[in-house]
Amino acid sequence: MLVLGVETSCDDTAAAVWDDGTVRANVVSSQDELHEEYGGVVPEVASRDHQRLVVPVVQRALEDAAVDAAALDAVAVTHGPGLPGSLLVGLSFAKAFAQGLDVPLVGVNHLEGHVYSVDLDPPAPDRPFLCLIVSGGHTELVRVGSDFQHDVLGRTRDDAAGEAFDKVAQLFGLGYPGGPAIDRRAARGAPTFQDFPRSRLDDFDFSFSGLKTSVLYYLRDRSDAERERLLAEHLDDLCASVQAAVVDVLVDAVRHAVGETDAEQVAVVGGVAANSSLRRRMEAVGDDTGIDVSVPDLAYCMDNAAMIAQAGAQRLAAGHASPPTLDVESNLQL
Ligand code: KG4
Ligand code: ZN
């Protein structure tokens, strides 16, 4: 089955061609530079840019895959959660495209797409497995069963892990998105330089807003000269300290959940799963505990349409095609 995946939930315009489990093309056009001067995604700017990019990005994917649109069997598209104006561009395009080709349309939950990204990079975990979804908008610990049963064990009560990286990076003057910049600098810094808070909540819920506030106060409570010196001489150390705080919390939660649920397989997905320290530490969890740990290839951690096509194809196989009245759901949950 040949499936076109389309993803426009935030600031990346993405299209992919999926061919029975093989990704034949995976095109992502990032708007990072557009949003950098604002320190985050500006919804109006994002939706306009999706409108400009969606057709050329889909064309590029079809060309890369050497596939004629007429050969497609289905179109899978993200219909939530995300920015309403951004989702609407992808969904409107996908509806019209599917209708023009007279093929089924399937709406995909963006978070389910991230979960299914583990199947793109074999060996895919058997169900059930424990999945940590960590992105710019979400931090959720989920037990993934078969037949699209997702049991949410916990989620963030305030900021997402990626949001914490992005907000702290802004305080450090590192631009947007902040995760990759912090990751690169942290590799050269000392994680013990400053002890930033690691919030541990009773259940499997997360909280990262305290970390951002703590960094804010750490910088604010110093003289201008001292702050400048710290940022000039110890930025790598500060990045390493922040990264250690976020990664400690995530790894602890996974270890705890493994103990509580007898999970035999764990996956970490989403943009923050690209973090080099988190990847290393999760590998170590696998080595210590003997459980299988899957972390997708970097290209499938960040927002992409291959994961949307993968999840959509599974849904179609289970008879879950969407009606032409499918609408965006900006607050869609798992
Ligand atoms: O999954 P994603 O591409 O988009 C959302 O669905 O939100 O995740 C984007 C998030 C951003 O917050 C970005 O800073 C973070 O993932 N991120 C990272 C790294 N690469 C991306 N965070 C930490 N380390 C990285 N290497
Ligand atoms: Zn995402």
CSV table of C-alpha atoms and ligand atoms in Angstrom, one decimal:
chain,number,residue,atom,x,y,z
A,1,MET,CA,0.0,0.0,0.0
A,2,LEU,CA,1.3,3.5,-0.9
A,3,VAL,CA,0.4,6.2,1.6
A,4,LEU,CA,1.1,9.9,1.4
A,5,GLY,CA,1.6,11.3,4.9
A,6,VAL,CA,1.0,15.1,5.5
A,7,GLU,CA,2.0,16.9,8.8
A,8,THR,CA,1.5,20.6,9.5
A,9,SER,CA,0.6,20.6,13.2
A,10,CYS,CA,3.2,23.2,14.3
A,11,ASP,CA,6.0,24.9,12.4
A,12,ASP,CA,7.2,22.1,10.2
A,13,THR,CA,5.6,21.4,6.8
A,14,ALA,CA,6.2,17.7,6.2
A,15,ALA,CA,5.2,15.1,3.6
A,16,ALA,CA,6.3,11.5,3.2
A,17,VAL,CA,5.7,8.5,0.9
A,18,TRP,CA,5.3,5.3,2.8
A,19,ASP,CA,5.3,2.0,0.9
A,20,ASP,CA,4.3,-1.0,3.0
A,21,GLY,CA,6.5,-0.1,5.9
A,22,THR,CA,9.3,1.4,3.8
A,23,VAL,CA,9.7,5.1,3.8
A,24,ARG,CA,10.4,6.1,0.2
A,25,ALA,CA,10.5,9.8,0.9
A,26,ASN,CA,10.5,12.0,4.0
A,27,VAL,CA,10.6,15.7,3.4
A,28,VAL,CA,10.5,18.3,6.2
A,29,SER,CA,10.6,22.0,5.6
A,30,SER,CA,11.4,23.7,8.8
A,31,GLN,CA,10.3,27.2,9.6
A,32,ASP,CA,12.8,27.6,12.5
A,33,GLU,CA,14.5,30.6,11.0
A,34,LEU,CA,11.2,32.4,10.5
A,35,HIS,CA,10.3,32.0,14.2
A,36,GLU,CA,13.7,32.5,15.7
A,37,GLU,CA,13.5,36.2,16.0
A,38,TYR,CA,10.3,35.8,18.1
A,39,GLY,CA,11.8,33.1,20.3
A,40,GLY,CA,8.9,30.7,19.5
A,41,VAL,CA,6.3,29.8,17.0
A,42,VAL,CA,4.0,32.6,15.9
A,43,PRO,CA,0.7,30.8,14.9
A,44,GLU,CA,-0.3,33.3,12.1
A,45,VAL,CA,3.2,33.2,10.6
A,46,ALA,CA,3.2,29.4,10.8
A,47,SER,CA,-0.1,28.8,9.0
A,48,ARG,CA,0.8,31.3,6.2
A,49,ASP,CA,4.1,29.5,5.7
A,50,HIS,CA,2.4,26.1,5.6
A,51,GLN,CA,0.1,27.5,2.9
A,52,ARG,CA,3.1,28.5,0.9
A,53,LEU,CA,5.0,25.2,1.4
A,54,VAL,CA,2.5,22.4,1.5
A,55,VAL,CA,2.2,21.9,-2.3
A,56,PRO,CA,5.9,22.1,-3.1
A,57,VAL,CA,6.8,19.8,-0.1
A,58,VAL,CA,4.3,17.2,-1.2
A,59,GLN,CA,5.6,17.4,-4.8
A,60,ARG,CA,9.2,17.0,-3.5
A,61,ALA,CA,8.1,13.9,-1.6
A,62,LEU,CA,6.5,12.3,-4.6
A,63,GLU,CA,9.5,13.2,-6.8
A,64,ASP,CA,12.0,11.8,-4.2
A,65,ALA,CA,10.0,8.6,-4.0
A,66,ALA,CA,9.6,8.5,-7.8
A,67,VAL,CA,5.9,7.9,-7.3
A,68,ASP,CA,3.1,9.3,-9.5
A,69,ALA,CA,0.3,10.8,-7.4
A,70,ALA,CA,-2.2,8.5,-9.2
A,71,ALA,CA,-0.4,5.5,-7.7
A,72,LEU,CA,-1.2,6.5,-4.1
A,73,ASP,CA,-3.7,4.3,-2.2
A,74,ALA,CA,-4.4,6.7,0.7
A,75,VAL,CA,-3.7,10.0,2.3
A,76,ALA,CA,-2.9,10.2,6.0
A,77,VAL,CA,-2.9,13.6,7.7
A,78,THR,CA,-2.5,15.0,11.2
A,79,HIS,CA,-5.7,16.5,12.4
A,80,GLY,CA,-4.7,17.3,16.0
A,81,PRO,CA,-3.4,18.3,18.4
A,82,GLY,CA,-1.6,21.4,17.3
A,83,LEU,CA,-2.1,25.0,16.2
A,84,PRO,CA,-5.6,25.2,14.6
A,85,GLY,CA,-4.5,27.4,11.7
A,86,SER,CA,-1.6,25.2,10.9
A,87,LEU,CA,-3.6,21.9,11.2
A,88,LEU,CA,-6.2,23.4,8.9
A,89,VAL,CA,-3.8,23.9,6.0
A,90,GLY,CA,-2.6,20.3,6.0
A,91,LEU,CA,-6.1,18.9,6.5
A,92,SER,CA,-7.7,21.0,3.8
A,93,PHE,CA,-4.9,20.0,1.4
A,94,ALA,CA,-5.1,16.3,2.3
A,95,LYS,CA,-8.9,16.3,1.9
A,96,ALA,CA,-8.8,17.8,-1.5
A,97,PHE,CA,-5.9,15.7,-2.6
A,98,ALA,CA,-7.6,12.4,-1.4
A,99,GLN,CA,-10.9,13.4,-3.0
A,100,GLY,CA,-9.2,14.3,-6.3
A,101,LEU,CA,-7.5,10.9,-6.4
A,102,ASP,CA,-10.6,9.1,-5.1
A,103,VAL,CA,-8.6,7.4,-2.3
A,104,PRO,CA,-9.4,7.1,1.4
A,105,LEU,CA,-8.4,9.8,3.9
A,106,VAL,CA,-7.3,9.0,7.4
A,107,GLY,CA,-6.9,11.5,10.2
A,108,VAL,CA,-4.0,10.8,12.6
A,109,ASN,CA,-3.5,12.0,16.1
A,110,HIS,CA,0.0,13.7,16.1
A,111,LEU,CA,0.9,12.0,19.4
A,112,GLU,CA,-0.1,8.6,18.0
A,113,GLY,CA,2.2,9.4,15.0
A,114,HIS,CA,5.1,9.9,17.4
A,115,VAL,CA,4.2,6.6,19.1
A,116,TYR,CA,4.2,4.8,15.8
A,117,SER,CA,7.5,6.3,14.8
A,118,VAL,CA,9.1,3.4,16.7
A,119,ASP,CA,7.8,1.1,14.0
A,120,LEU,CA,9.7,2.9,11.2
A,121,ASP,CA,13.0,2.0,12.5
A,122,PRO,CA,13.0,-1.8,13.0
A,123,PRO,CA,13.0,-3.8,15.2
A,124,ALA,CA,9.6,-2.5,16.2
A,125,PRO,CA,8.6,-3.2,19.8
A,126,ASP,CA,5.8,-5.7,20.4
A,127,ARG,CA,2.7,-4.5,22.1
A,128,PRO,CA,2.2,-3.6,24.9
A,129,PHE,CA,5.2,-1.3,25.5
A,130,LEU,CA,5.9,1.7,27.6
A,131,CYS,CA,6.3,4.9,25.7
A,132,LEU,CA,7.7,8.2,26.8
A,133,ILE,CA,6.5,10.9,24.4
A,134,VAL,CA,8.7,14.0,24.8
A,135,SER,CA,8.3,16.9,22.5
A,136,GLY,CA,7.9,20.7,22.4
A,137,GLY,CA,4.3,20.5,23.3
A,138,HIS,CA,3.9,17.2,25.1
A,139,THR,CA,5.5,15.1,27.8
A,140,GLU,CA,3.5,11.9,28.4
A,141,LEU,CA,4.2,8.4,29.7
A,142,VAL,CA,1.9,6.0,28.0
A,143,ARG,CA,1.3,2.3,27.9
A,144,VAL,CA,0.7,1.4,24.3
A,145,GLY,CA,-1.4,-1.7,23.7
A,146,SER,CA,-2.6,-3.3,20.5
A,147,ASP,CA,-5.6,-1.9,18.6
A,148,PHE,CA,-4.8,1.7,19.3
A,149,GLN,CA,-5.3,1.3,23.0
A,150,HIS,CA,-3.2,3.9,24.8
A,151,ASP,CA,-3.3,4.1,28.5
A,152,VAL,CA,-1.9,7.4,29.7
A,153,LEU,CA,0.0,6.9,33.0
A,154,GLY,CA,1.1,10.5,33.4
A,155,ARG,CA,1.7,13.8,31.7
A,156,THR,CA,3.2,17.2,32.4
A,157,ARG,CA,1.1,19.5,34.6
A,158,ASP,CA,2.7,22.6,33.1
A,159,ASP,CA,5.6,22.9,30.5
A,160,ALA,CA,6.6,20.1,28.2
A,161,ALA,CA,10.3,18.9,28.4
A,162,GLY,CA,11.0,20.5,25.0
A,163,GLU,CA,9.4,23.7,26.1
A,164,ALA,CA,11.7,23.7,29.1
A,165,PHE,CA,14.7,23.5,26.8
A,166,ASP,CA,13.3,26.1,24.5
A,167,LYS,CA,12.4,28.6,27.3
A,168,VAL,CA,15.8,28.1,29.1
A,169,ALA,CA,17.6,28.5,25.8
A,170,GLN,CA,15.9,31.8,25.3
A,171,LEU,CA,17.1,33.0,28.7
A,172,PHE,CA,20.6,32.0,27.7
A,173,GLY,CA,20.2,33.9,24.4
A,174,LEU,CA,20.5,30.7,22.3
A,175,GLY,CA,17.5,31.2,20.0
A,176,TYR,CA,14.7,28.8,18.9
A,177,PRO,CA,14.4,25.9,19.0
A,178,GLY,CA,16.6,25.6,22.1
A,179,GLY,CA,16.9,21.8,22.5
A,180,PRO,CA,19.5,21.2,19.8
A,181,ALA,CA,21.6,24.2,20.9
A,182,ILE,CA,21.6,23.1,24.6
A,183,ASP,CA,22.4,19.6,23.6
A,184,ARG,CA,25.5,20.7,21.5
A,185,ARG,CA,26.8,23.0,24.3
A,186,ALA,CA,26.1,20.5,27.1
A,187,ALA,CA,28.4,18.1,25.4
A,188,ARG,CA,31.3,20.4,26.4
A,189,GLY,CA,30.0,21.4,29.8
A,190,ALA,CA,30.0,20.1,33.4
A,191,PRO,CA,26.5,18.8,34.5
A,192,THR,CA,27.4,19.3,38.1
A,193,PHE,CA,28.2,23.1,37.7
A,194,GLN,CA,24.8,24.1,39.1
A,195,ASP,CA,22.2,22.0,40.8
A,196,PHE,CA,18.9,22.9,39.1
A,197,PRO,CA,15.7,21.4,40.6
A,198,ARG,CA,14.4,18.0,39.5
A,199,SER,CA,10.6,18.0,40.2
A,200,ARG,CA,9.3,14.6,41.3
A,201,LEU,CA,5.6,14.3,41.6
A,202,ASP,CA,3.8,11.5,43.4
A,203,ASP,CA,2.4,9.7,40.4
A,204,PHE,CA,3.8,9.7,36.8
A,205,ASP,CA,3.0,13.3,36.2
A,206,PHE,CA,5.8,15.8,35.3
A,207,SER,CA,6.4,19.4,36.0
A,208,PHE,CA,9.1,21.5,34.3
A,209,SER,CA,8.0,25.1,35.0
A,210,GLY,CA,10.0,25.1,38.2
A,211,LEU,CA,13.2,24.5,36.3
A,212,LYS,CA,12.6,27.4,34.0
A,213,THR,CA,11.8,29.7,37.0
A,214,SER,CA,14.9,28.5,38.8
A,215,VAL,CA,17.1,29.4,35.8
A,216,LEU,CA,15.4,32.7,35.6
A,217,TYR,CA,16.1,33.5,39.2
A,218,TYR,CA,19.6,32.2,39.0
A,219,LEU,CA,20.4,34.8,36.3
A,220,ARG,CA,18.2,37.6,37.7
A,221,ASP,CA,19.7,37.5,41.2
A,222,ARG,CA,23.1,38.4,40.0
A,223,SER,CA,24.7,41.7,39.1
A,224,ASP,CA,24.9,42.6,35.3
A,225,ALA,CA,28.6,42.0,35.3
A,226,GLU,CA,28.4,38.6,37.0
A,227,ARG,CA,25.6,37.5,34.8
A,228,GLU,CA,27.6,38.4,31.7
A,229,ARG,CA,30.6,36.7,33.0
A,230,LEU,CA,28.6,33.5,33.7
A,231,LEU,CA,27.0,33.5,30.3
A,232,ALA,CA,30.4,34.2,28.6
A,233,GLU,CA,32.5,31.7,30.6
A,234,HIS,CA,30.1,29.0,31.8
A,235,LEU,CA,27.3,28.8,29.2
A,236,ASP,CA,28.3,25.2,28.3
A,237,ASP,CA,28.3,24.3,32.0
A,238,LEU,CA,24.9,25.9,32.5
A,239,CYS,CA,23.5,24.0,29.5
A,240,ALA,CA,24.9,20.8,30.8
A,241,SER,CA,23.4,21.4,34.2
A,242,VAL,CA,19.9,22.2,32.7
A,243,GLN,CA,20.1,19.2,30.4
A,244,ALA,CA,21.0,16.9,33.3
A,245,ALA,CA,18.0,18.2,35.3
A,246,VAL,CA,15.6,17.4,32.5
A,247,VAL,CA,17.1,14.1,31.6
A,248,ASP,CA,17.3,12.9,35.2
A,249,VAL,CA,13.6,13.5,35.7
A,250,LEU,CA,12.7,11.7,32.4
A,251,VAL,CA,15.0,8.7,33.1
A,252,ASP,CA,13.8,8.4,36.7
A,253,ALA,CA,10.2,8.4,35.6
A,254,VAL,CA,10.9,5.6,33.0
A,255,ARG,CA,12.8,3.5,35.6
A,256,HIS,CA,10.0,4.0,38.1
A,257,ALA,CA,7.3,3.0,35.5
A,258,VAL,CA,9.3,0.0,34.4
A,259,GLY,CA,9.3,-1.2,38.1
A,260,GLU,CA,5.6,-0.5,38.6
A,261,THR,CA,4.2,-1.9,35.3
A,262,ASP,CA,6.6,-4.9,34.6
A,263,ALA,CA,7.1,-3.4,31.2
A,264,GLU,CA,9.5,-5.5,29.0
A,265,GLN,CA,9.9,-2.9,26.3
A,266,VAL,CA,10.3,0.8,26.4
A,267,ALA,CA,10.3,3.5,23.7
A,268,VAL,CA,11.2,7.2,23.8
A,269,VAL,CA,9.8,9.3,21.0
A,270,GLY,CA,9.3,12.9,20.0
A,271,GLY,CA,11.7,15.8,19.3
A,272,VAL,CA,13.4,15.6,22.7
A,273,ALA,CA,14.2,11.9,22.0
A,274,ALA,CA,16.9,13.4,19.7
A,275,ASN,CA,18.8,14.6,22.8
A,276,SER,CA,22.1,12.8,22.9
A,277,SER,CA,22.2,12.5,26.7
A,278,LEU,CA,18.7,11.1,26.9
A,279,ARG,CA,19.5,8.6,24.2
A,280,ARG,CA,22.6,7.5,26.0
A,281,ARG,CA,20.9,7.3,29.4
A,282,MET,CA,18.0,5.3,28.0
A,283,GLU,CA,20.4,2.8,26.5
A,284,ALA,CA,22.0,2.5,29.9
A,285,VAL,CA,18.5,1.8,31.4
A,286,GLY,CA,18.2,-1.1,28.9
A,287,ASP,CA,21.7,-2.4,29.8
A,288,ASP,CA,20.9,-2.3,33.5
A,289,THR,CA,17.4,-3.7,33.5
A,290,GLY,CA,17.6,-6.1,30.5
A,291,ILE,CA,14.5,-4.5,28.9
A,292,ASP,CA,14.4,-3.6,25.2
A,293,VAL,CA,14.8,0.2,24.7
A,294,SER,CA,13.8,1.7,21.3
A,295,VAL,CA,14.6,5.2,20.3
A,296,PRO,CA,13.8,6.1,16.7
A,297,ASP,CA,16.3,7.3,14.2
A,298,LEU,CA,16.8,11.1,14.6
A,299,ALA,CA,14.8,11.9,11.4
A,300,TYR,CA,11.8,10.2,13.0
A,301,CYS,CA,12.1,11.9,16.4
A,302,MET,CA,11.4,15.4,15.1
A,303,ASP,CA,8.1,16.2,13.6
A,304,ASN,CA,7.8,14.3,10.3
A,305,ALA,CA,5.1,12.9,8.0
A,306,ALA,CA,6.6,9.3,7.8
A,307,MET,CA,5.3,8.6,11.3
A,308,ILE,CA,1.8,10.0,10.3
A,309,ALA,CA,1.8,7.7,7.3
A,310,GLN,CA,2.9,4.8,9.5
A,311,ALA,CA,0.1,5.3,12.0
A,312,GLY,CA,-2.4,6.1,9.3
A,313,ALA,CA,-1.7,2.9,7.4
A,314,GLN,CA,-2.2,0.9,10.6
A,315,ARG,CA,-5.5,2.7,11.2
A,316,LEU,CA,-6.7,2.1,7.6
A,317,ALA,CA,-5.8,-1.6,7.9
A,318,ALA,CA,-8.1,-1.7,10.9
A,319,GLY,CA,-10.9,0.0,8.9
A,320,HIS,CA,-10.5,3.5,10.4
A,321,ALA,CA,-10.8,5.7,7.3
A,322,SER,CA,-12.1,9.2,8.1
A,323,PRO,CA,-15.2,10.8,6.7
A,324,PRO,CA,-14.8,13.9,4.4
A,325,THR,CA,-16.2,16.0,7.3
A,326,LEU,CA,-13.1,15.3,9.4
A,327,ASP,CA,-12.2,18.5,11.3
A,328,VAL,CA,-9.1,19.7,13.1
A,329,GLU,CA,-9.0,19.1,16.9
A,330,SER,CA,-6.4,21.4,18.3
A,331,ASN,CA,-6.7,19.8,21.8
A,332,LEU,CA,-7.0,16.2,20.7
A,333,GLN,CA,-5.6,13.8,23.3
A,334,LEU,CA,-4.4,10.2,23.1
B,1,KG4,O1,8.4,16.5,18.2
B,1,KG4,P1,8.9,17.9,17.9
B,1,KG4,O2,9.7,18.1,16.6
B,1,KG4,O3,7.7,18.9,17.8
B,1,KG4,C1,6.6,18.8,18.7
B,1,KG4,O4,5.7,18.0,18.5
B,1,KG4,O5,6.6,19.6,19.6
B,1,KG4,O6,9.7,18.4,19.1
B,1,KG4,C2,10.3,19.7,19.1
B,1,KG4,C3,11.0,19.9,20.4
B,1,KG4,C4,11.5,21.3,20.6
B,1,KG4,O7,11.1,21.8,21.9
B,1,KG4,C5,13.0,21.1,20.6
B,1,KG4,O8,13.7,22.1,21.4
B,1,KG4,C6,13.2,19.7,21.1
B,1,KG4,O9,12.1,19.0,20.5
B,1,KG4,N1,14.5,19.1,20.7
B,1,KG4,C7,15.5,18.8,21.5
B,1,KG4,C8,16.5,18.3,20.7
B,1,KG4,N2,16.1,18.3,19.4
B,1,KG4,C9,14.9,18.9,19.4
B,1,KG4,N3,15.5,18.8,22.9
B,1,KG4,C10,16.7,18.4,23.4
B,1,KG4,N4,17.7,18.0,22.7
B,1,KG4,C11,17.7,17.9,21.4
B,1,KG4,N5,18.7,17.4,20.7
B,2,ZN,ZN,5.7,16.4,17.5
